[in-house]
Short mmCIF file of C-alpha atoms in Angstrom, two decimals:
data_model
loop_
_atom_site.label_atom_id
_atom_site.label_comp_id
_atom_site.label_asym_id
_atom_site.label_seq_id
_atom_site.Cartn_x
_atom_site.Cartn_y
_atom_site.Cartn_z
CA MET A 1 -51.33 102.10 -7.00
CA ASN A 2 -52.45 98.60 -7.78
CA SER A 3 -49.01 97.73 -9.50
CA LEU A 4 -47.39 98.74 -5.84
CA ARG A 5 -49.86 96.30 -4.03
CA PHE A 6 -49.03 93.34 -6.32
CA ALA A 7 -45.23 94.07 -6.03
CA ILE A 8 -45.41 93.91 -2.38
CA CYS A 9 -47.66 90.62 -2.50
CA GLU A 10 -45.15 88.89 -4.86
CA PHE A 11 -42.38 90.08 -2.23
CA ASN A 12 -43.85 88.39 0.97
CA HIS A 13 -44.63 85.26 -0.91
CA LEU A 14 -40.71 84.64 -1.99
CA GLN A 15 -40.08 85.29 1.64
CA SER A 16 -42.57 82.86 2.61
CA ILE A 17 -40.89 80.37 0.28
CA LYS A 18 -37.69 80.91 1.64
CA THR A 19 -38.57 80.30 5.18
CA ILE A 20 -40.29 76.82 4.17
CA LYS A 21 -37.67 75.17 2.01
CA PRO A 22 -35.22 75.19 4.89
CA LYS A 23 -37.35 73.16 7.01
CA LEU A 24 -38.53 70.76 4.18
CA LEU A 25 -34.53 69.96 3.78
CA LEU A 26 -34.03 69.08 7.56
CA LEU A 27 -37.14 67.19 7.38
CA ALA A 28 -35.93 65.06 4.40
CA MET A 29 -32.48 64.09 6.70
CA VAL A 30 -34.42 62.65 9.18
CA PRO A 31 -33.52 58.68 9.27
CA ALA A 32 -36.22 56.95 7.22
CA PHE A 33 -35.96 54.20 9.73
CA SER A 34 -36.65 56.69 12.57
CA LEU A 35 -40.27 57.19 10.68
CA GLN A 36 -40.71 53.25 11.25
CA PRO A 37 -42.98 52.16 14.21
CA LEU A 38 -41.14 50.94 17.32
CA ALA A 39 -42.23 47.48 16.76
CA LEU A 40 -39.97 47.04 13.27
CA ARG A 41 -36.84 48.12 14.92
CA ALA A 42 -36.90 45.20 18.02
CA GLN A 43 -33.57 43.37 17.79
CA GLY A 44 -34.31 40.20 19.62
CA ALA A 45 -32.32 38.07 22.07
CA LEU A 46 -28.50 39.17 21.75
CA THR A 47 -27.12 36.37 23.80
CA PRO A 48 -25.94 32.80 21.69
CA PRO A 49 -28.16 29.96 22.82
CA GLY A 50 -24.98 27.75 22.81
CA ALA A 51 -21.75 26.87 21.87
CA PRO A 52 -21.28 26.18 18.19
CA ALA A 53 -21.28 22.76 17.08
CA PRO A 54 -17.90 21.35 14.71
CA THR A 55 -18.48 21.43 11.41
CA MET A 56 -15.37 19.27 10.69
CA LEU A 57 -15.36 15.42 10.41
CA THR A 58 -13.17 13.35 12.66
CA LEU A 59 -10.50 11.57 11.34
CA SER A 60 -12.37 8.25 12.42
CA GLN A 61 -15.54 9.48 10.61
CA ILE A 62 -13.48 9.95 7.08
CA GLU A 63 -10.90 7.02 7.56
CA PRO A 64 -12.53 4.65 10.06
CA ARG A 65 -9.58 2.39 11.35
CA THR A 66 -8.48 0.39 14.35
CA PRO A 67 -4.72 1.53 15.87
CA ILE A 68 -2.70 -1.48 17.18
CA SER A 69 -0.04 -0.65 19.35
CA PHE A 70 2.27 -2.90 22.03
CA SER A 71 0.95 -6.21 23.24
CA PRO A 72 2.98 -8.40 25.33
CA SER A 73 0.67 -11.39 23.80
CA GLN A 74 0.01 -12.04 20.52
CA ILE A 75 -2.50 -10.07 18.83
CA VAL A 76 -5.80 -11.61 17.22
CA ILE A 77 -7.68 -9.60 14.41
CA ASN A 78 -10.61 -11.65 14.92
CA GLN A 79 -13.18 -8.96 13.23
CA PRO A 80 -13.85 -7.52 9.81
CA GLY A 81 -11.88 -3.64 9.32
CA SER A 82 -9.13 -1.63 8.93
CA TYR A 83 -6.36 -2.02 11.34
CA TYR A 84 -2.98 -0.13 11.49
CA LEU A 85 0.22 -0.08 13.53
CA THR A 86 1.37 3.05 16.02
CA THR A 87 4.45 1.64 16.80
CA ASN A 88 6.98 -0.84 16.33
CA LEU A 89 6.12 -4.35 17.71
CA THR A 90 8.59 -6.65 19.12
CA VAL A 91 7.75 -10.37 20.66
CA ILE A 92 10.42 -12.35 22.16
CA GLY A 93 8.93 -15.41 20.76
CA GLY A 94 5.72 -17.02 19.34
CA ASN A 95 3.12 -15.08 16.59
CA ALA A 96 3.10 -11.01 16.54
CA ILE A 97 -0.14 -10.77 14.60
CA VAL A 98 -2.55 -13.64 13.52
CA ILE A 99 -5.93 -12.74 11.54
CA ALA A 100 -8.46 -14.81 11.95
CA ALA A 101 -11.53 -12.84 10.01
CA ASN A 102 -12.31 -12.42 7.00
CA ASN A 103 -12.45 -8.51 4.85
CA VAL A 104 -9.44 -7.27 6.79
CA THR A 105 -6.71 -4.58 5.82
CA LEU A 106 -3.82 -4.08 7.94
CA ASP A 107 -1.77 -1.28 7.56
CA LEU A 108 2.14 -1.58 9.29
CA ASN A 109 2.33 2.26 8.71
CA GLY A 110 6.10 2.12 8.20
CA PHE A 111 6.71 0.45 11.71
CA THR A 112 8.68 -3.02 11.86
CA ILE A 113 7.40 -6.31 13.75
CA PHE A 114 10.26 -7.93 15.38
CA SER A 115 11.26 -11.02 16.89
CA THR A 116 13.98 -11.47 19.56
CA SER A 117 13.58 -15.45 20.19
CA ALA A 118 16.81 -16.84 20.92
CA THR A 119 15.73 -20.05 18.95
CA PRO A 120 13.08 -20.01 15.99
CA SER A 121 9.40 -19.57 16.74
CA GLY A 122 6.14 -18.29 15.30
CA MET A 123 4.95 -15.99 12.32
CA ALA A 124 5.12 -12.59 12.05
CA ILE A 125 1.76 -12.49 10.38
CA GLN A 126 -0.62 -15.66 10.52
CA LEU A 127 -3.22 -15.63 8.15
CA GLY A 128 -6.22 -17.98 9.34
CA SER A 129 -6.53 -19.73 12.47
CA GLY A 130 -8.91 -22.64 12.40
CA GLY A 131 -9.07 -22.28 8.55
CA GLY A 132 -8.71 -20.02 5.65
CA ILE A 133 -9.69 -16.60 5.12
CA THR A 134 -10.49 -14.34 2.39
CA ASN A 135 -10.23 -10.24 1.26
CA VAL A 136 -7.06 -9.48 3.15
CA THR A 137 -4.79 -6.85 2.37
CA ILE A 138 -1.34 -6.47 4.36
CA LEU A 139 0.66 -3.47 3.15
CA ASN A 140 3.64 -0.51 4.04
CA GLY A 141 6.16 -2.05 6.78
CA HIS A 142 8.86 -4.49 7.78
CA ILE A 143 9.32 -7.94 9.54
CA THR A 144 12.83 -8.65 11.14
CA SER A 145 14.11 -11.45 13.00
CA GLY A 146 17.61 -12.72 13.49
CA ILE A 147 18.07 -15.70 11.28
CA THR A 148 21.32 -15.52 9.32
CA ASN A 149 22.94 -17.60 6.63
CA SER A 150 26.47 -18.65 7.03
CA ALA A 151 28.68 -21.32 5.34
CA GLY A 152 26.89 -21.56 2.01
CA GLY A 153 23.40 -22.22 2.59
CA VAL A 154 23.32 -23.33 6.60
CA TYR A 155 20.70 -21.72 8.25
CA GLY A 156 20.37 -20.47 11.99
CA GLY A 157 19.89 -18.11 15.07
CA GLY A 158 16.97 -17.26 16.31
CA GLY A 159 13.37 -14.77 15.24
CA PHE A 160 10.35 -15.78 13.39
CA TYR A 161 9.91 -19.21 11.57
CA TYR A 162 7.89 -17.72 8.77
CA GLY A 163 7.59 -13.76 7.93
CA ILE A 164 4.08 -14.07 6.38
CA GLN A 165 2.50 -17.63 6.18
CA TYR A 166 -0.66 -19.05 5.63
CA PHE A 167 -2.03 -21.33 8.46
CA SER A 168 -4.59 -22.66 6.24
CA PRO A 169 -5.35 -22.01 2.37
CA SER A 170 -6.37 -18.23 1.84
CA TYR A 171 -8.22 -16.74 -1.39
CA ASN A 172 -7.62 -13.43 -2.92
CA ILE A 173 -4.64 -11.87 -0.46
CA LEU A 174 -2.70 -8.98 -1.36
CA VAL A 175 0.77 -8.43 0.33
CA LYS A 176 2.20 -4.90 -0.73
CA ASP A 177 5.23 -2.68 -0.08
CA VAL A 178 6.65 -5.29 2.64
CA SER A 179 10.23 -5.97 3.30
CA VAL A 180 11.33 -9.26 5.41
CA ILE A 181 14.56 -10.02 6.97
CA GLY A 182 15.83 -13.45 8.51
CA CYS A 183 13.09 -16.05 8.58
CA TYR A 184 14.30 -19.78 9.53
CA TYR A 185 11.94 -21.11 6.76
CA ASN A 186 9.48 -18.77 4.63
CA GLY A 187 9.53 -15.22 4.12
CA ILE A 188 5.78 -14.36 2.01
CA ASN A 189 3.99 -17.66 1.85
CA LEU A 190 0.47 -16.79 0.38
CA PHE A 191 0.07 -20.37 -1.49
CA VAL A 192 -0.35 -20.50 -5.37
CA GLY A 193 -3.36 -21.06 -7.57
CA ASN A 194 -5.57 -19.30 -4.89
CA CYS A 195 -5.76 -15.40 -6.28
CA THR A 196 -3.01 -14.06 -4.23
CA ALA A 197 -0.83 -11.33 -5.03
CA VAL A 198 2.80 -9.63 -3.71
CA GLU A 199 3.61 -6.65 -5.27
CA SER A 200 6.34 -4.33 -4.49
CA CYS A 201 8.08 -6.61 -1.66
CA SER A 202 11.53 -7.91 -0.73
CA VAL A 203 12.70 -10.60 1.09
CA MET A 204 16.39 -11.38 2.56
CA ILE A 205 17.60 -14.22 3.94
CA ALA A 206 14.57 -17.35 4.09
CA GLY A 207 15.87 -21.10 4.66
CA GLU A 208 13.40 -22.05 2.32
CA ALA A 209 10.93 -20.02 0.06
CA GLY A 210 11.24 -16.41 -0.50
CA ILE A 211 8.38 -15.61 -2.08
CA VAL A 212 5.40 -17.66 -2.70
CA ALA A 213 2.06 -16.39 -4.73
CA SER A 214 -0.37 -16.93 -7.16
CA ARG A 215 1.10 -13.52 -8.90
CA VAL A 216 4.73 -11.73 -8.02
CA SER A 217 5.38 -8.50 -9.37
CA ARG A 218 8.22 -5.85 -8.99
CA SER A 219 9.49 -7.95 -6.02
CA THR A 220 13.20 -9.70 -4.94
CA ALA A 221 14.03 -12.46 -2.79
CA TYR A 222 17.62 -13.01 -2.03
CA GLN A 223 19.94 -15.92 -0.14
CA CYS A 224 16.98 -18.38 -0.15
CA GLY A 225 17.26 -22.02 0.67
CA GLY A 226 15.11 -23.79 -1.48
CA VAL A 227 13.58 -21.33 -3.62
CA GLY A 228 13.83 -17.62 -4.23
CA ILE A 229 10.03 -16.69 -5.90
CA ASN A 230 7.77 -19.53 -6.77
CA ALA A 231 4.15 -17.74 -8.58
CA ASP A 232 2.02 -18.82 -11.34
CA ILE A 233 2.97 -15.51 -13.07
CA ALA A 234 6.42 -13.78 -12.03
CA SER A 235 6.70 -10.06 -13.62
CA ASP A 236 9.33 -7.57 -13.22
CA CYS A 237 11.30 -9.98 -10.55
CA ARG A 238 14.55 -11.18 -9.25
CA GLY A 239 15.17 -14.67 -7.25
CA ASP A 240 18.47 -15.85 -5.81
CA VAL A 241 18.67 -19.40 -4.15
CA ILE A 242 22.04 -20.98 -2.89
CA GLY A 243 22.64 -24.69 -3.44
CA ALA A 244 20.20 -27.10 -5.52
CA GLY A 245 17.00 -24.64 -5.48
CA TYR A 246 15.18 -22.60 -8.26
CA GLY A 247 15.98 -18.87 -8.06
CA ILE A 248 12.48 -18.66 -9.92
CA VAL A 249 9.74 -20.91 -10.43
CA ALA A 250 7.05 -20.10 -12.50
CA THR A 251 4.54 -21.16 -14.81
CA THR A 252 4.83 -17.71 -17.01
CA ALA A 253 7.84 -15.33 -16.32
CA ASN A 254 8.45 -12.01 -17.33
CA ASN A 255 11.25 -9.97 -17.49
CA CYS A 256 12.54 -11.70 -14.73
CA TYR A 257 16.34 -12.48 -13.29
CA GLY A 258 16.94 -16.30 -11.51
CA TYR A 259 19.87 -17.08 -9.65
CA CYS A 260 21.38 -20.24 -8.37
CA THR A 261 24.49 -22.08 -6.93
CA GLY A 262 25.32 -25.79 -7.39
CA SER A 263 22.96 -27.83 -9.31
CA GLY A 264 20.10 -25.52 -9.06
CA TYR A 265 18.16 -23.80 -11.47
CA GLY A 266 18.70 -19.95 -12.00
CA LEU A 267 15.14 -19.37 -13.55
CA TYR A 268 12.57 -22.49 -14.42
CA ALA A 269 9.57 -21.83 -16.27
CA ILE A 270 6.63 -24.74 -16.85
CA GLY A 271 4.88 -22.49 -19.69
CA SER A 272 6.85 -19.64 -21.07
CA ALA A 273 9.98 -17.20 -20.18
CA ASN A 274 9.92 -14.01 -21.88
CA ASP A 275 13.05 -11.64 -21.77
CA CYS A 276 14.30 -13.18 -18.88
CA TYR A 277 17.80 -14.46 -17.77
CA GLY A 278 18.90 -17.35 -15.97
CA TYR A 279 22.04 -17.83 -14.25
CA CYS A 280 24.02 -20.66 -12.49
CA SER A 281 27.11 -20.17 -10.57
CA GLY A 282 27.63 -24.15 -10.28
CA SER A 283 26.91 -27.36 -12.64
CA GLY A 284 23.03 -26.63 -12.62
CA TYR A 285 20.83 -25.04 -15.40
CA GLY A 286 20.81 -21.23 -16.27
CA LEU A 287 17.42 -21.18 -17.92
CA TYR A 288 15.10 -24.43 -17.90
CA VAL A 289 12.05 -23.72 -19.77
CA ALA A 290 9.38 -26.48 -20.32
CA GLY A 291 7.49 -24.66 -22.86
CA SER A 292 9.10 -21.34 -24.97
CA ALA A 293 11.91 -19.07 -24.42
CA ILE A 294 11.39 -15.52 -26.31
CA GLY A 295 14.22 -13.24 -25.92
CA CYS A 296 15.95 -15.13 -23.12
CA LEU A 297 19.48 -15.26 -21.91
CA GLY A 298 20.79 -18.37 -20.33
CA GLN A 299 24.10 -19.46 -18.34
CA SER A 300 26.16 -21.50 -16.41
CA THR A 301 29.52 -21.75 -15.49
CA ALA A 302 29.71 -25.62 -15.80
CA GLY A 303 26.17 -26.50 -16.65
CA VAL A 304 23.73 -26.10 -19.49
CA GLY A 305 23.01 -22.19 -20.25
CA ILE A 306 19.59 -22.48 -21.84
CA TYR A 307 17.45 -25.54 -22.26
CA ALA A 308 13.99 -25.08 -23.85
CA HIS A 309 11.36 -26.60 -25.55
CA ILE A 310 11.35 -23.69 -28.02
CA ALA A 311 13.79 -21.08 -28.24
CA ASN A 312 13.39 -17.27 -30.10
CA SER A 313 16.16 -14.74 -30.23
CA CYS A 314 17.27 -16.07 -27.32
CA THR A 315 21.34 -16.06 -26.03
CA VAL A 316 23.54 -18.35 -24.34
CA GLY A 317 26.24 -16.30 -22.04
CA GLY A 318 29.77 -17.48 -23.17
CA GLY A 319 33.11 -17.52 -21.04
CA THR A 320 32.82 -21.41 -20.20
CA ALA A 321 33.54 -24.37 -22.56
CA ASN A 322 31.00 -25.88 -20.36
CA ILE A 323 28.29 -23.97 -21.48
CA THR A 324 25.48 -25.63 -23.77
CA TYR A 325 22.26 -24.57 -25.39
CA LYS A 326 19.77 -26.80 -26.35
CA TYR A 327 16.47 -25.66 -28.17
CA ASN A 328 13.44 -27.26 -30.53
CA MET A 329 13.64 -30.18 -28.10
CA PRO A 330 11.03 -32.79 -29.61
#
């Protein structure tokens, strides 16, 4: 009898467990956040406080520069800074741009400065106004006017007197990647001895000097009336002069080619010429070196091929009986 009562009790216990377990399972499935206080579930305002602020820098913040556009009169830069052209500039006479401040960079930005003057006048870019200036860079563009060369050295027409020219001697000036065509006097004249430099520039048709600077490298000057290139140090350059002038004149010339006609000098080196070639198609000197010439070639159709105080490993071009070779002069 007792055993029967025990079995019945055990059965009832098991039945109660089966009833409780599903209730516990349902309770466990209730999301935990539903058991949290309402204050912990508050989201706050969903409306943005305002438009998002820009996160990118503007071009003027990245590279602060001042644009230069068309002007009916000359443009004067009288404050330090960086400037750039936004279009071609055309003047009908006088100067186009005057740089009258120190610490200026002028980027021509691939554009051209033109002159349509009927007679020669002004400068495309004038360096200095009342006095000299320092720390100026001009780069990346073109200067064009209408001066032409005819009849073997006669220059005429209209356009600029000068391409890039100092008004007063200026210091620490660099001109790079600029081409100049057709100036009545000088193409690029920065003066020598003042820490001035011209790099990768070209001048075609200049009635006096093509390029003048303390250091000239990887540049050419063609059809010039007085001197093609005049530099303290000229490297990897070519200078051509028409008439009794100098294709290249330098204190030191390295890997340069100078050409002249008439009674001029193809290449004239005051100090030394290294791996250079001087040619004269007239009665002048192909290569004239007051100091030492090393590894050079000189030729003249009716004058002196090479004249040097000291010449090592040099060659005189052949072809005419009038070429002479002088070296180791006292």
